[in-house]
Amino acid sequence: MVIRILTPLLVAATLLPICPLTARANPADARISSRVVKATVYTDRAMVTREGKADVTPGARQITIGGLPPILQDQSVRVSASGNAQAKILEVRVDQVFLDTVSAARIKPLLQARKSLNDEIRVLNDRLAVLTHQRDFLNKITIASQESIARELRTQKPSADDWGKLLGFFDAEFSKLDAESRQIDGRRTTLQEKLEAVEKELASAGGNPEKIEKLITVVFDVQRGGSLAIEASYLISQAGWTPAYDIRVSSADTMVELTYAAFVRQNTGEDWKDIQMTLSTAQPALGGTPPELQPWYVSVAPQIRGGRAEGGMAILDESAPTGGAKMLRKDRPVPASAAAAPVAYQTAEVRESLTSASFPITGETTVPADNADHRVTVMIAPLGGSFSHSASPKLQAEAFFKAALRNSTDYPLLPGPMSVYVDNGFVSISRLPAVMPGEKFDAFLGADNGVHIERKLLNRVTDISGLFSKTRKTRYEILIIAENRKKTAQTLSLRENVPVSQDERVKVEIVLPRPDEATPDANGILTWQIHLAPGEKREFRVQYSIEAPIDLNVAGIE
């Protein structure tokens, strides 16, 4: 049964002459085979292009491309053709066909394997049932033999040979049944493990698909016969890509190499084998037009008090849907902060459009429809920058190696995980924010034991003073030691925080460091920019006090 879903999408196309191509079927109406040759992969879908070949003769000719996945988006289908035939495209339609069997190339062998394993397990279960009946039969013979022996003992005495033959018979028969049962159990366990593996692979490949495929039918008006190469492209879901980055640093020359990679996954039901792949940063899901603000009306709404309607202020609910009826919130104040909104790798070249960038991957790429991540390399580039250390010993007594880099490539870097390697050794995983070409960014390269940091609380003293209005004053003294254990000079950004009062009754006094050494910012963060010579050790002292009335419960005191 065929269900036509789509009206004609494309009325005509200009055909350009090319070299003769090999014909696929008969020169009249035909269903041709095709293969995926290109794919533009977005973050949540892909534009797939298939190509097929056919010979056509003059007249109205209908060419069908079959075996297409049922999840393709019908309205996205576009068809073009080129060749030495002179023809026009009159109609393009998409049909949905219900099949007797599954057509997905990857799913079909898995379903066949599952059926075969289930059949084998069923045969073994049947054989076990037969063995169970045989064992029951022997047990019945055993009971009957016992009754027969009791009668014979009253009339005649069986010989030892008779007893031996009887016991030998039962021993042989039961042993044979037990041996075959164990063999079947072992075989069934092996088959069950294989079946579980097939089920997992089937689940990763999309599970049990419906027995449906789609067809693209193209109607040509052929004026001159010849060969045609037909291209059909369409959007399809269950495909996408995510960025990933490797930062490699050499301590010998402090050079940074950035590897921009992409993990491509697809579960479309058709394998992409040896195709031309392009990665795009476009986001079709967002649409092409910006959202439109709707009027926000404030009016007087009636209030019901004692059976009488009185005037009152009502405010339009901003959270209400803008496309339907306007909902009014009664007597709800507007927040004051409502307006605030906080080996050599194959690589790709970058192509920028007005709204996005695309990365054509060099060479041919294969991505099976297994819903697994497949890594492709977008580009590898050296980056220039400066190196320093950063430490916040109050939180962690480690100095972290930091590279201040600049994106000197033409590639926009999307947000994604970043693996850091120093001298080919894995250091850490962090996250890279979005970085445009020419923009600067920081990459933390892990803790560096070559710069030693130590923090000590030397004193914490509390005094109470005053005759009538008593106050409590707590003094702190902290020592921070920074030591360069490397053979080269190092730059260190050392950070420490001091308390910030949010109440005029709580007074904070900073004694050390002096203003010419370091001054806290509005958030109370002290920062020292230090240059440490090889082997140099320096000390930094922090002293401050917190004073408040003794009956005032001060939060945040350590």
Coordinates of C-alpha atoms in Angstrom, one line a residue:
M1 CA 0.0 0.0 0.0
V2 CA 1.3 3.5 -0.9
I3 CA 0.4 6.7 0.9
R4 CA 1.2 9.9 -0.9
I5 CA 2.1 12.5 1.6
L6 CA 3.5 15.5 -0.3
T7 CA 2.3 17.6 -3.1
P8 CA 4.9 18.7 -5.7
L9 CA 7.9 20.5 -4.2
L10 CA 9.9 21.6 -7.2
V11 CA 8.5 22.5 -10.6
A12 CA 11.4 22.8 -12.9
A13 CA 15.2 22.8 -13.0
T14 CA 17.7 23.7 -15.6
L15 CA 19.9 20.8 -16.8
L16 CA 23.5 21.2 -17.7
P17 CA 25.2 18.9 -20.2
I18 CA 27.9 16.6 -18.8
C19 CA 29.7 13.5 -20.0
P20 CA 27.5 10.3 -20.6
L21 CA 26.7 8.3 -17.5
T22 CA 26.0 4.6 -17.0
A23 CA 22.3 3.8 -17.1
R24 CA 20.7 2.1 -14.1
A25 CA 17.6 0.3 -15.5
N26 CA 15.4 0.5 -18.6
P27 CA 15.3 3.8 -20.4
A28 CA 11.6 4.3 -19.6
D29 CA 10.0 4.7 -16.1
A30 CA 12.3 3.2 -13.5
R31 CA 13.2 2.8 -9.8
I32 CA 16.9 3.6 -9.5
S33 CA 19.4 2.8 -6.8
S34 CA 21.2 5.6 -5.0
R35 CA 23.8 6.2 -2.4
V36 CA 24.5 9.0 0.1
V37 CA 27.3 11.2 -1.3
K38 CA 27.2 14.3 0.9
A39 CA 26.0 15.4 4.3
T40 CA 25.9 18.8 5.9
V41 CA 25.7 18.1 9.6
Y42 CA 24.2 20.6 12.0
T43 CA 24.2 20.3 15.8
D44 CA 20.7 18.6 15.8
R45 CA 20.1 17.3 12.3
A46 CA 21.7 16.8 8.9
M47 CA 21.1 17.7 5.2
V48 CA 21.7 14.5 3.3
T49 CA 22.3 14.3 -0.5
R50 CA 21.9 11.1 -2.4
E51 CA 22.9 10.5 -6.0
G52 CA 21.5 8.1 -8.6
K53 CA 21.9 7.6 -12.3
A54 CA 19.4 6.8 -15.1
D55 CA 18.9 6.7 -18.8
V56 CA 15.8 8.5 -20.1
T57 CA 14.1 8.5 -23.5
P58 CA 11.9 11.3 -24.9
G59 CA 8.5 11.8 -23.3
A60 CA 7.1 11.9 -19.8
R61 CA 9.4 9.8 -17.6
Q62 CA 9.0 8.9 -13.9
I63 CA 12.1 8.1 -11.9
T64 CA 11.8 6.8 -8.3
I65 CA 14.5 6.8 -5.6
G66 CA 13.6 4.3 -3.0
G67 CA 14.9 2.8 0.3
L68 CA 14.8 6.2 2.1
P69 CA 14.4 6.5 5.9
P70 CA 10.9 7.3 7.1
I71 CA 12.2 10.1 9.4
L72 CA 13.2 12.4 6.5
Q73 CA 11.4 15.7 6.5
D74 CA 9.2 15.7 3.4
Q75 CA 9.0 19.5 3.0
S76 CA 12.8 19.8 2.9
V77 CA 13.2 17.5 -0.2
R78 CA 15.0 19.2 -3.2
V79 CA 15.9 17.5 -6.4
S80 CA 18.3 18.5 -9.2
A81 CA 19.5 16.7 -12.3
S82 CA 22.3 17.1 -14.9
G83 CA 23.4 15.1 -17.9
N84 CA 23.5 15.0 -21.7
A85 CA 19.7 14.6 -21.8
Q86 CA 17.5 17.6 -22.4
A87 CA 14.7 17.6 -19.8
K88 CA 12.7 19.5 -17.3
I89 CA 11.5 18.5 -13.9
L90 CA 7.7 18.6 -13.8
E91 CA 6.9 17.2 -10.4
V92 CA 8.6 15.9 -7.2
R93 CA 6.7 14.0 -4.6
V94 CA 7.4 12.0 -1.5
D95 CA 5.5 8.7 -0.9
Q96 CA 5.4 6.6 2.2
V97 CA 5.3 2.8 1.6
F98 CA 4.4 0.1 4.1
L99 CA 6.6 -3.0 3.6
D100 CA 6.5 -6.7 4.5
T101 CA 10.0 -6.6 5.9
V102 CA 12.3 -4.0 7.4
S103 CA 14.4 -2.2 4.8
A104 CA 17.0 -0.5 7.0
A105 CA 20.3 -1.8 5.9
R106 CA 21.9 -1.8 9.3
I107 CA 18.8 -3.0 11.2
K108 CA 17.8 -5.8 8.9
P109 CA 20.8 -8.2 9.5
L110 CA 20.4 -7.6 13.3
L111 CA 16.8 -8.6 13.2
Q112 CA 17.7 -11.6 11.2
A113 CA 20.4 -12.5 13.7
R114 CA 18.0 -12.1 16.6
K115 CA 15.4 -14.3 14.8
S116 CA 18.0 -17.0 14.1
L117 CA 19.2 -17.0 17.8
N118 CA 15.7 -17.1 19.1
D119 CA 14.9 -20.1 16.8
E120 CA 18.0 -22.0 18.0
I121 CA 17.1 -21.3 21.7
R122 CA 13.5 -22.5 20.9
V123 CA 14.9 -25.8 19.4
L124 CA 17.0 -26.4 22.5
N125 CA 14.1 -25.7 24.8
D126 CA 12.0 -28.2 22.8
R127 CA 14.8 -30.8 23.2
L128 CA 15.0 -30.2 27.0
A129 CA 11.2 -30.8 27.2
V130 CA 11.7 -34.2 25.4
L131 CA 14.5 -35.1 27.8
T132 CA 12.3 -34.2 30.7
H133 CA 9.6 -36.5 29.4
Q134 CA 12.1 -39.3 29.0
R135 CA 13.4 -38.8 32.6
D136 CA 9.8 -39.0 33.8
F137 CA 9.2 -42.2 31.9
L138 CA 12.3 -43.8 33.4
N139 CA 11.1 -42.7 36.9
K140 CA 7.8 -44.5 36.2
I141 CA 9.7 -47.6 35.0
T142 CA 11.7 -47.5 38.2
I143 CA 8.6 -47.5 40.4
A144 CA 7.1 -50.3 38.3
S145 CA 10.3 -52.3 38.6
Q146 CA 10.2 -52.0 42.4
E147 CA 6.7 -53.4 42.5
S148 CA 7.7 -56.2 40.1
I149 CA 10.8 -57.1 42.1
A150 CA 8.7 -57.4 45.3
R151 CA 6.4 -59.9 43.6
E152 CA 9.3 -61.9 42.2
L153 CA 11.0 -62.1 45.6
R154 CA 8.0 -64.0 46.9
T155 CA 8.0 -66.5 44.0
Q156 CA 11.6 -66.7 42.8
K157 CA 15.0 -65.3 43.8
P158 CA 16.7 -62.9 41.2
S159 CA 20.3 -63.6 40.5
A160 CA 23.1 -61.0 41.0
D161 CA 23.4 -60.8 37.2
D162 CA 19.8 -59.8 37.0
W163 CA 20.3 -57.0 39.6
G164 CA 23.4 -55.8 37.7
K165 CA 21.6 -55.6 34.4
L166 CA 18.7 -53.6 35.9
L167 CA 20.9 -51.1 37.7
G168 CA 23.2 -50.8 34.7
F169 CA 20.3 -49.9 32.5
F170 CA 19.0 -47.1 34.8
D171 CA 22.6 -45.8 35.3
A172 CA 23.3 -45.6 31.6
E173 CA 20.0 -44.0 30.7
F174 CA 20.0 -41.4 33.4
S175 CA 23.6 -40.6 32.8
K176 CA 22.9 -40.1 29.1
L177 CA 20.0 -37.8 29.8
D178 CA 22.0 -35.7 32.4
A179 CA 24.9 -35.3 30.0
E180 CA 22.7 -34.1 27.1
S181 CA 20.9 -31.7 29.5
R182 CA 24.2 -30.2 30.6
Q183 CA 25.3 -29.8 27.0
I184 CA 22.0 -28.1 26.1
D185 CA 22.2 -25.8 29.1
G186 CA 25.7 -24.7 28.1
R187 CA 24.7 -24.1 24.5
R188 CA 21.6 -22.2 25.6
T189 CA 23.7 -19.9 27.9
T190 CA 26.0 -19.1 25.0
L191 CA 23.1 -18.3 22.7
Q192 CA 21.5 -16.2 25.3
E193 CA 24.6 -14.1 25.7
K194 CA 24.8 -13.6 21.9
L195 CA 21.2 -12.6 21.9
E196 CA 21.7 -10.0 24.6
A197 CA 24.6 -8.6 22.6
V198 CA 22.4 -8.4 19.4
E199 CA 19.6 -6.7 21.5
K200 CA 22.1 -4.0 22.7
E201 CA 23.4 -3.4 19.2
L202 CA 19.9 -3.3 17.9
A203 CA 18.9 -0.7 20.6
S204 CA 21.9 1.5 19.8
A205 CA 21.0 1.3 16.1
G206 CA 17.4 2.5 16.7
G207 CA 15.6 -0.5 18.0
N208 CA 12.8 -2.1 16.1
P209 CA 11.9 0.2 13.2
E210 CA 8.6 0.3 11.6
K211 CA 8.3 -1.5 8.3
I212 CA 8.1 1.8 6.4
E213 CA 10.3 3.5 3.8
K214 CA 9.9 6.6 1.8
L215 CA 10.2 7.2 -1.9
I216 CA 11.1 10.3 -3.9
T217 CA 9.4 10.2 -7.3
V218 CA 10.6 12.7 -10.0
V219 CA 8.6 13.3 -13.2
F220 CA 10.6 14.5 -16.1
D221 CA 9.5 16.0 -19.5
V222 CA 12.3 14.7 -21.7
Q223 CA 12.9 16.4 -25.0
R224 CA 16.1 14.6 -25.9
G225 CA 17.1 11.2 -24.5
G226 CA 20.3 10.6 -22.7
S227 CA 21.9 10.0 -19.3
L228 CA 21.0 11.9 -16.1
A229 CA 22.7 12.1 -12.7
I230 CA 19.9 12.8 -10.2
E231 CA 20.6 14.4 -6.8
A232 CA 18.0 14.4 -4.0
S233 CA 18.7 16.2 -0.8
Y234 CA 16.6 16.3 2.4
L235 CA 16.8 17.2 6.1
I236 CA 16.8 14.3 8.5
S237 CA 16.7 14.2 12.3
Q238 CA 18.6 11.9 14.7
A239 CA 22.0 13.3 13.5
G240 CA 24.3 16.0 14.9
W241 CA 27.8 16.9 16.0
T242 CA 29.5 18.3 19.1
P243 CA 32.9 20.0 19.3
A244 CA 35.9 18.8 21.4
Y245 CA 39.3 20.2 21.8
D246 CA 42.8 19.1 22.6
I247 CA 45.4 21.6 24.0
R248 CA 49.0 20.3 23.8
V249 CA 51.7 22.2 25.5
S250 CA 55.5 21.6 25.3
S251 CA 57.4 22.9 28.3
A252 CA 60.6 23.1 26.3
D253 CA 59.4 25.9 23.9
T254 CA 56.1 26.8 25.6
M255 CA 54.2 26.4 22.3
V256 CA 50.5 25.5 22.3
E257 CA 48.9 23.3 19.6
L258 CA 45.1 23.3 19.4
T259 CA 43.3 20.4 17.8
Y260 CA 39.7 21.2 16.9
A261 CA 37.7 17.9 16.6
A262 CA 34.1 17.0 16.2
F263 CA 32.2 14.0 17.4
V264 CA 29.6 13.2 14.7
R265 CA 26.8 10.8 15.5
Q266 CA 23.8 9.7 13.5
N267 CA 21.0 7.2 13.8
T268 CA 19.1 7.9 10.7
G269 CA 18.8 4.3 9.5
E270 CA 21.2 4.7 6.6
D271 CA 25.0 4.4 6.8
W272 CA 27.1 7.3 5.4
K273 CA 30.0 5.6 3.7
D274 CA 32.8 7.5 2.0
I275 CA 30.9 10.7 1.8
Q276 CA 31.8 14.4 1.6
M277 CA 31.0 15.8 5.0
T278 CA 30.5 19.4 6.1
L279 CA 30.0 20.5 9.6
S280 CA 27.9 23.6 10.1
T281 CA 27.4 25.9 13.1
A282 CA 23.9 27.0 11.8
Q283 CA 21.0 26.3 14.1
P284 CA 17.9 25.5 12.0
A285 CA 15.9 24.7 15.1
L286 CA 15.9 28.4 16.1
G287 CA 14.1 29.5 13.0
G288 CA 14.9 32.3 10.7
T289 CA 13.0 35.2 12.4
P290 CA 13.4 36.8 15.8
P291 CA 10.6 36.5 18.4
E292 CA 8.2 39.5 18.4
L293 CA 7.4 41.4 21.6
Q294 CA 3.7 41.8 22.4
P295 CA 2.1 44.8 24.0
W296 CA 2.2 44.8 27.8
Y297 CA -1.1 46.4 29.0
V298 CA -1.8 47.7 32.5
S299 CA -5.4 48.5 33.3
V300 CA -7.9 48.8 36.1
A301 CA -9.7 45.6 36.9
P302 CA -12.9 45.3 38.9
Q303 CA -12.6 43.9 42.5
I304 CA -15.5 42.0 44.1
R305 CA -16.0 43.0 47.7
G306 CA -19.3 42.4 49.5
G307 CA -21.1 41.8 46.3
R308 CA -19.9 45.1 44.8
A309 CA -17.4 45.7 42.0
E310 CA -14.6 48.2 42.9
G311 CA -11.7 49.5 40.8
G312 CA -8.3 48.1 41.3
M313 CA -5.0 47.8 39.5
A314 CA -4.2 44.7 37.5
I315 CA -0.9 43.9 35.8
L316 CA -0.6 41.8 32.7
D317 CA 1.2 38.5 33.5
E318 CA 4.4 38.5 31.6
S319 CA 4.6 34.7 31.9
A320 CA 1.3 34.2 30.2
P321 CA 1.3 33.0 26.6
T322 CA 1.6 35.9 24.1
G323 CA -0.4 34.3 21.3
G324 CA -3.7 33.7 23.1
A325 CA -5.9 35.4 25.7
K326 CA -4.3 37.9 28.0
M327 CA -4.2 36.7 31.6
L328 CA -4.3 39.3 34.4
R329 CA -2.5 38.9 37.8
K330 CA -4.4 40.7 40.5
D331 CA -2.5 43.0 42.9
R332 CA 1.0 41.6 42.1
P333 CA 3.8 44.1 42.6
V334 CA 6.4 44.5 39.9
P335 CA 9.9 43.5 41.2
A336 CA 12.4 46.3 41.2
S337 CA 14.9 44.0 39.4
A338 CA 12.6 42.9 36.7
A339 CA 14.6 44.6 34.0
A340 CA 17.9 43.0 34.9
A341 CA 19.0 39.8 33.0
P342 CA 22.1 38.4 33.8
V343 CA 49.8 11.9 12.9
A344 CA 48.7 14.1 10.1
Y345 CA 45.0 14.5 10.3
Q346 CA 42.5 15.3 7.6
T347 CA 41.2 18.7 8.5
A348 CA 38.6 21.2 7.2
E349 CA 38.6 24.7 5.8
V350 CA 36.3 27.3 7.2
R351 CA 33.6 28.9 5.1
E352 CA 31.7 31.8 6.7
S353 CA 28.2 33.0 5.8
L354 CA 26.3 36.0 7.2
T355 CA 25.0 34.0 10.1
S356 CA 27.1 30.8 10.5
A357 CA 30.3 29.0 9.6
S358 CA 30.8 25.6 7.9
F359 CA 33.7 23.3 7.9
P360 CA 34.1 21.0 4.9
I361 CA 36.1 17.9 6.0
T362 CA 38.9 17.0 3.7
G363 CA 38.7 13.6 2.1
E364 CA 36.0 11.0 2.5
T365 CA 34.3 10.2 5.8
T366 CA 32.3 7.2 7.0
V367 CA 29.8 7.4 9.8
P368 CA 27.6 4.3 10.3
A369 CA 24.0 4.7 11.6
D370 CA 24.9 3.3 15.1
N371 CA 24.2 6.4 17.2
A372 CA 27.8 6.3 18.4
D373 CA 30.3 9.2 18.4
H374 CA 32.8 9.2 15.5
R375 CA 35.7 11.7 15.7
V376 CA 36.7 13.8 12.8
T377 CA 39.4 16.5 12.9
V378 CA 38.4 20.0 11.9
M379 CA 41.7 21.7 12.1
I380 CA 45.1 21.7 13.9
A381 CA 46.8 25.0 14.5
P382 CA 49.5 26.5 16.7
L383 CA 48.4 29.3 19.0
G384 CA 50.5 32.1 20.4
G385 CA 50.2 33.4 23.9
S386 CA 51.8 33.9 27.3
F387 CA 52.1 31.6 30.3
S388 CA 51.7 32.2 34.0
H389 CA 50.5 30.6 37.2
S390 CA 47.4 31.3 39.2
A391 CA 46.8 30.4 42.8
S392 CA 44.0 30.8 45.4
P393 CA 45.6 29.0 48.4
K394 CA 42.6 29.6 50.7
L395 CA 40.7 27.2 48.4
Q396 CA 43.5 24.9 47.2
A397 CA 47.2 25.1 48.0
E398 CA 48.2 24.5 44.3
A399 CA 49.5 26.8 41.6
F400 CA 47.7 26.2 38.3
F401 CA 49.5 26.6 35.0
K402 CA 47.6 29.0 32.7
A403 CA 48.0 29.9 29.1
A404 CA 46.6 33.2 27.9
L405 CA 45.9 32.5 24.3
R406 CA 44.4 34.2 21.2
N407 CA 42.3 32.5 18.6
S408 CA 44.5 33.4 15.6
T409 CA 42.6 31.0 13.3
D410 CA 39.7 31.7 11.0
Y411 CA 37.6 29.2 12.9
P412 CA 35.0 30.1 15.5
L413 CA 35.4 27.8 18.6
L414 CA 32.1 26.6 19.9
P415 CA 31.7 25.7 23.6
G416 CA 32.9 22.2 24.3
P417 CA 35.1 19.9 26.5
M418 CA 38.9 20.6 26.3
S419 CA 41.5 17.9 27.1
V420 CA 44.9 19.3 28.2
Y421 CA 48.2 17.6 27.5
V422 CA 51.6 18.8 28.8
D423 CA 54.6 17.1 27.3
N424 CA 52.3 14.5 25.8
G425 CA 51.0 13.6 29.3
F426 CA 47.3 14.0 30.0
V427 CA 46.7 16.6 32.7
S428 CA 43.0 17.5 32.9
I429 CA 39.7 18.1 31.3
S430 CA 38.1 21.5 31.4
R431 CA 35.6 23.4 29.2
L432 CA 36.3 25.9 26.5
P433 CA 33.8 28.8 26.1
A434 CA 32.8 30.2 22.8
V435 CA 35.7 32.0 21.2
M436 CA 35.5 34.0 18.0
P437 CA 38.4 34.5 15.6
G438 CA 40.9 37.0 17.0
E439 CA 39.4 36.7 20.5
K440 CA 41.5 36.0 23.6
F441 CA 40.8 33.2 26.0
D442 CA 42.5 31.4 29.0
A443 CA 43.3 27.7 29.1
F444 CA 44.2 26.3 32.5
L445 CA 46.8 23.5 32.0
G446 CA 46.5 21.8 35.4
A447 CA 48.4 22.1 38.7
D448 CA 52.1 22.7 38.6
N449 CA 54.2 21.3 41.4
G450 CA 57.2 23.4 40.3
V451 CA 55.6 26.5 42.0
H452 CA 54.9 25.7 45.6
I453 CA 52.2 27.5 47.6
E454 CA 51.6 27.3 51.3
R455 CA 49.0 29.1 53.4
K456 CA 49.0 29.3 57.3
L457 CA 46.6 30.9 59.7
L458 CA 49.0 32.4 62.3
N459 CA 46.6 34.1 64.6
R460 CA 42.9 34.4 65.3
V461 CA 42.2 36.5 68.4
T462 CA 38.9 37.8 69.7
D463 CA 38.6 40.7 72.2
I464 CA 35.6 42.2 73.9
S465 CA 35.7 45.8 74.9
G466 CA 33.4 48.7 76.0
L467 CA 31.6 49.5 79.3
F468 CA 28.0 50.0 78.2
S469 CA 28.0 49.2 74.5
K470 CA 30.2 46.2 74.3
T471 CA 31.8 45.1 71.0
R472 CA 33.5 42.0 69.8
K473 CA 36.6 42.3 67.7
T474 CA 38.2 39.4 65.9
R475 CA 41.7 39.8 64.5
Y476 CA 43.2 37.5 61.8
E477 CA 46.8 37.0 60.6
I478 CA 47.6 34.9 57.6
L479 CA 50.9 34.0 56.0
I480 CA 51.2 32.9 52.4
I481 CA 54.5 31.5 51.0
A482 CA 55.2 31.2 47.3
E483 CA 58.3 29.4 46.1
N484 CA 59.6 28.9 42.6
R485 CA 61.2 25.5 42.4
K486 CA 61.9 25.6 38.7
K487 CA 65.1 26.6 36.8
T488 CA 63.3 29.4 34.9
A489 CA 61.6 32.5 36.1
Q490 CA 57.8 32.2 36.6
T491 CA 54.9 34.7 36.8
L492 CA 52.3 34.1 39.5
S493 CA 48.9 35.7 40.1
L494 CA 48.2 35.1 43.8
R495 CA 44.7 35.7 45.1
E496 CA 43.2 35.9 48.6
N497 CA 39.9 37.3 49.9
V498 CA 39.2 39.5 52.9
P499 CA 35.8 40.2 54.4
V500 CA 33.5 42.9 53.0
S501 CA 30.9 44.4 55.4
Q502 CA 27.3 44.7 54.2
D503 CA 26.1 46.4 57.4
E504 CA 27.3 49.7 58.9
R505 CA 27.4 48.1 62.3
V506 CA 30.0 45.6 61.2
K507 CA 33.4 47.2 60.7
V508 CA 36.2 45.6 58.7
E509 CA 39.7 47.0 59.0
I510 CA 42.5 45.8 56.6
V511 CA 45.9 46.2 58.2
L512 CA 48.0 44.2 55.7
P513 CA 48.8 44.3 52.9
R514 CA 49.5 48.0 52.5
P515 CA 47.7 49.8 49.8
D516 CA 50.8 50.1 47.7
E517 CA 51.2 46.3 47.8
A518 CA 47.7 45.1 47.0
T519 CA 44.2 46.6 47.3
P520 CA 41.0 44.6 47.6
D521 CA 38.4 45.1 44.9
A522 CA 34.7 45.7 45.6
N523 CA 34.3 42.0 46.4
G524 CA 37.2 41.9 48.8
I525 CA 39.6 40.0 46.4
L526 CA 43.3 40.8 46.9
T527 CA 45.6 40.1 43.9
W528 CA 49.4 40.1 43.8
Q529 CA 51.1 39.9 40.4
I530 CA 54.4 38.3 41.3
H531 CA 57.6 37.6 39.3
L532 CA 59.6 34.8 40.9
A533 CA 63.2 34.2 39.9
P534 CA 64.5 30.6 39.8
G535 CA 64.6 29.2 43.4
E536 CA 63.1 32.4 44.9
K537 CA 60.8 32.2 47.9
R538 CA 58.5 35.1 49.0
E539 CA 56.2 35.7 51.9
F540 CA 52.9 37.6 51.9
R541 CA 51.1 38.6 55.1
V542 CA 47.4 39.4 55.4
Q543 CA 46.0 41.0 58.6
Y544 CA 42.4 42.2 59.1
S545 CA 39.8 42.6 61.9
I546 CA 36.1 42.3 62.1
E547 CA 34.3 44.4 64.8
A548 CA 30.6 44.4 65.7
P549 CA 28.3 44.8 68.7
I550 CA 28.4 41.8 71.0
D551 CA 24.7 41.3 70.8
L552 CA 24.7 41.3 67.0
N553 CA 24.7 37.9 65.3
V554 CA 27.2 38.4 62.5
A555 CA 27.0 35.8 59.7
G556 CA 30.0 34.8 57.6
I557 CA 32.7 34.9 60.3
E558 CA 35.2 32.0 60.0

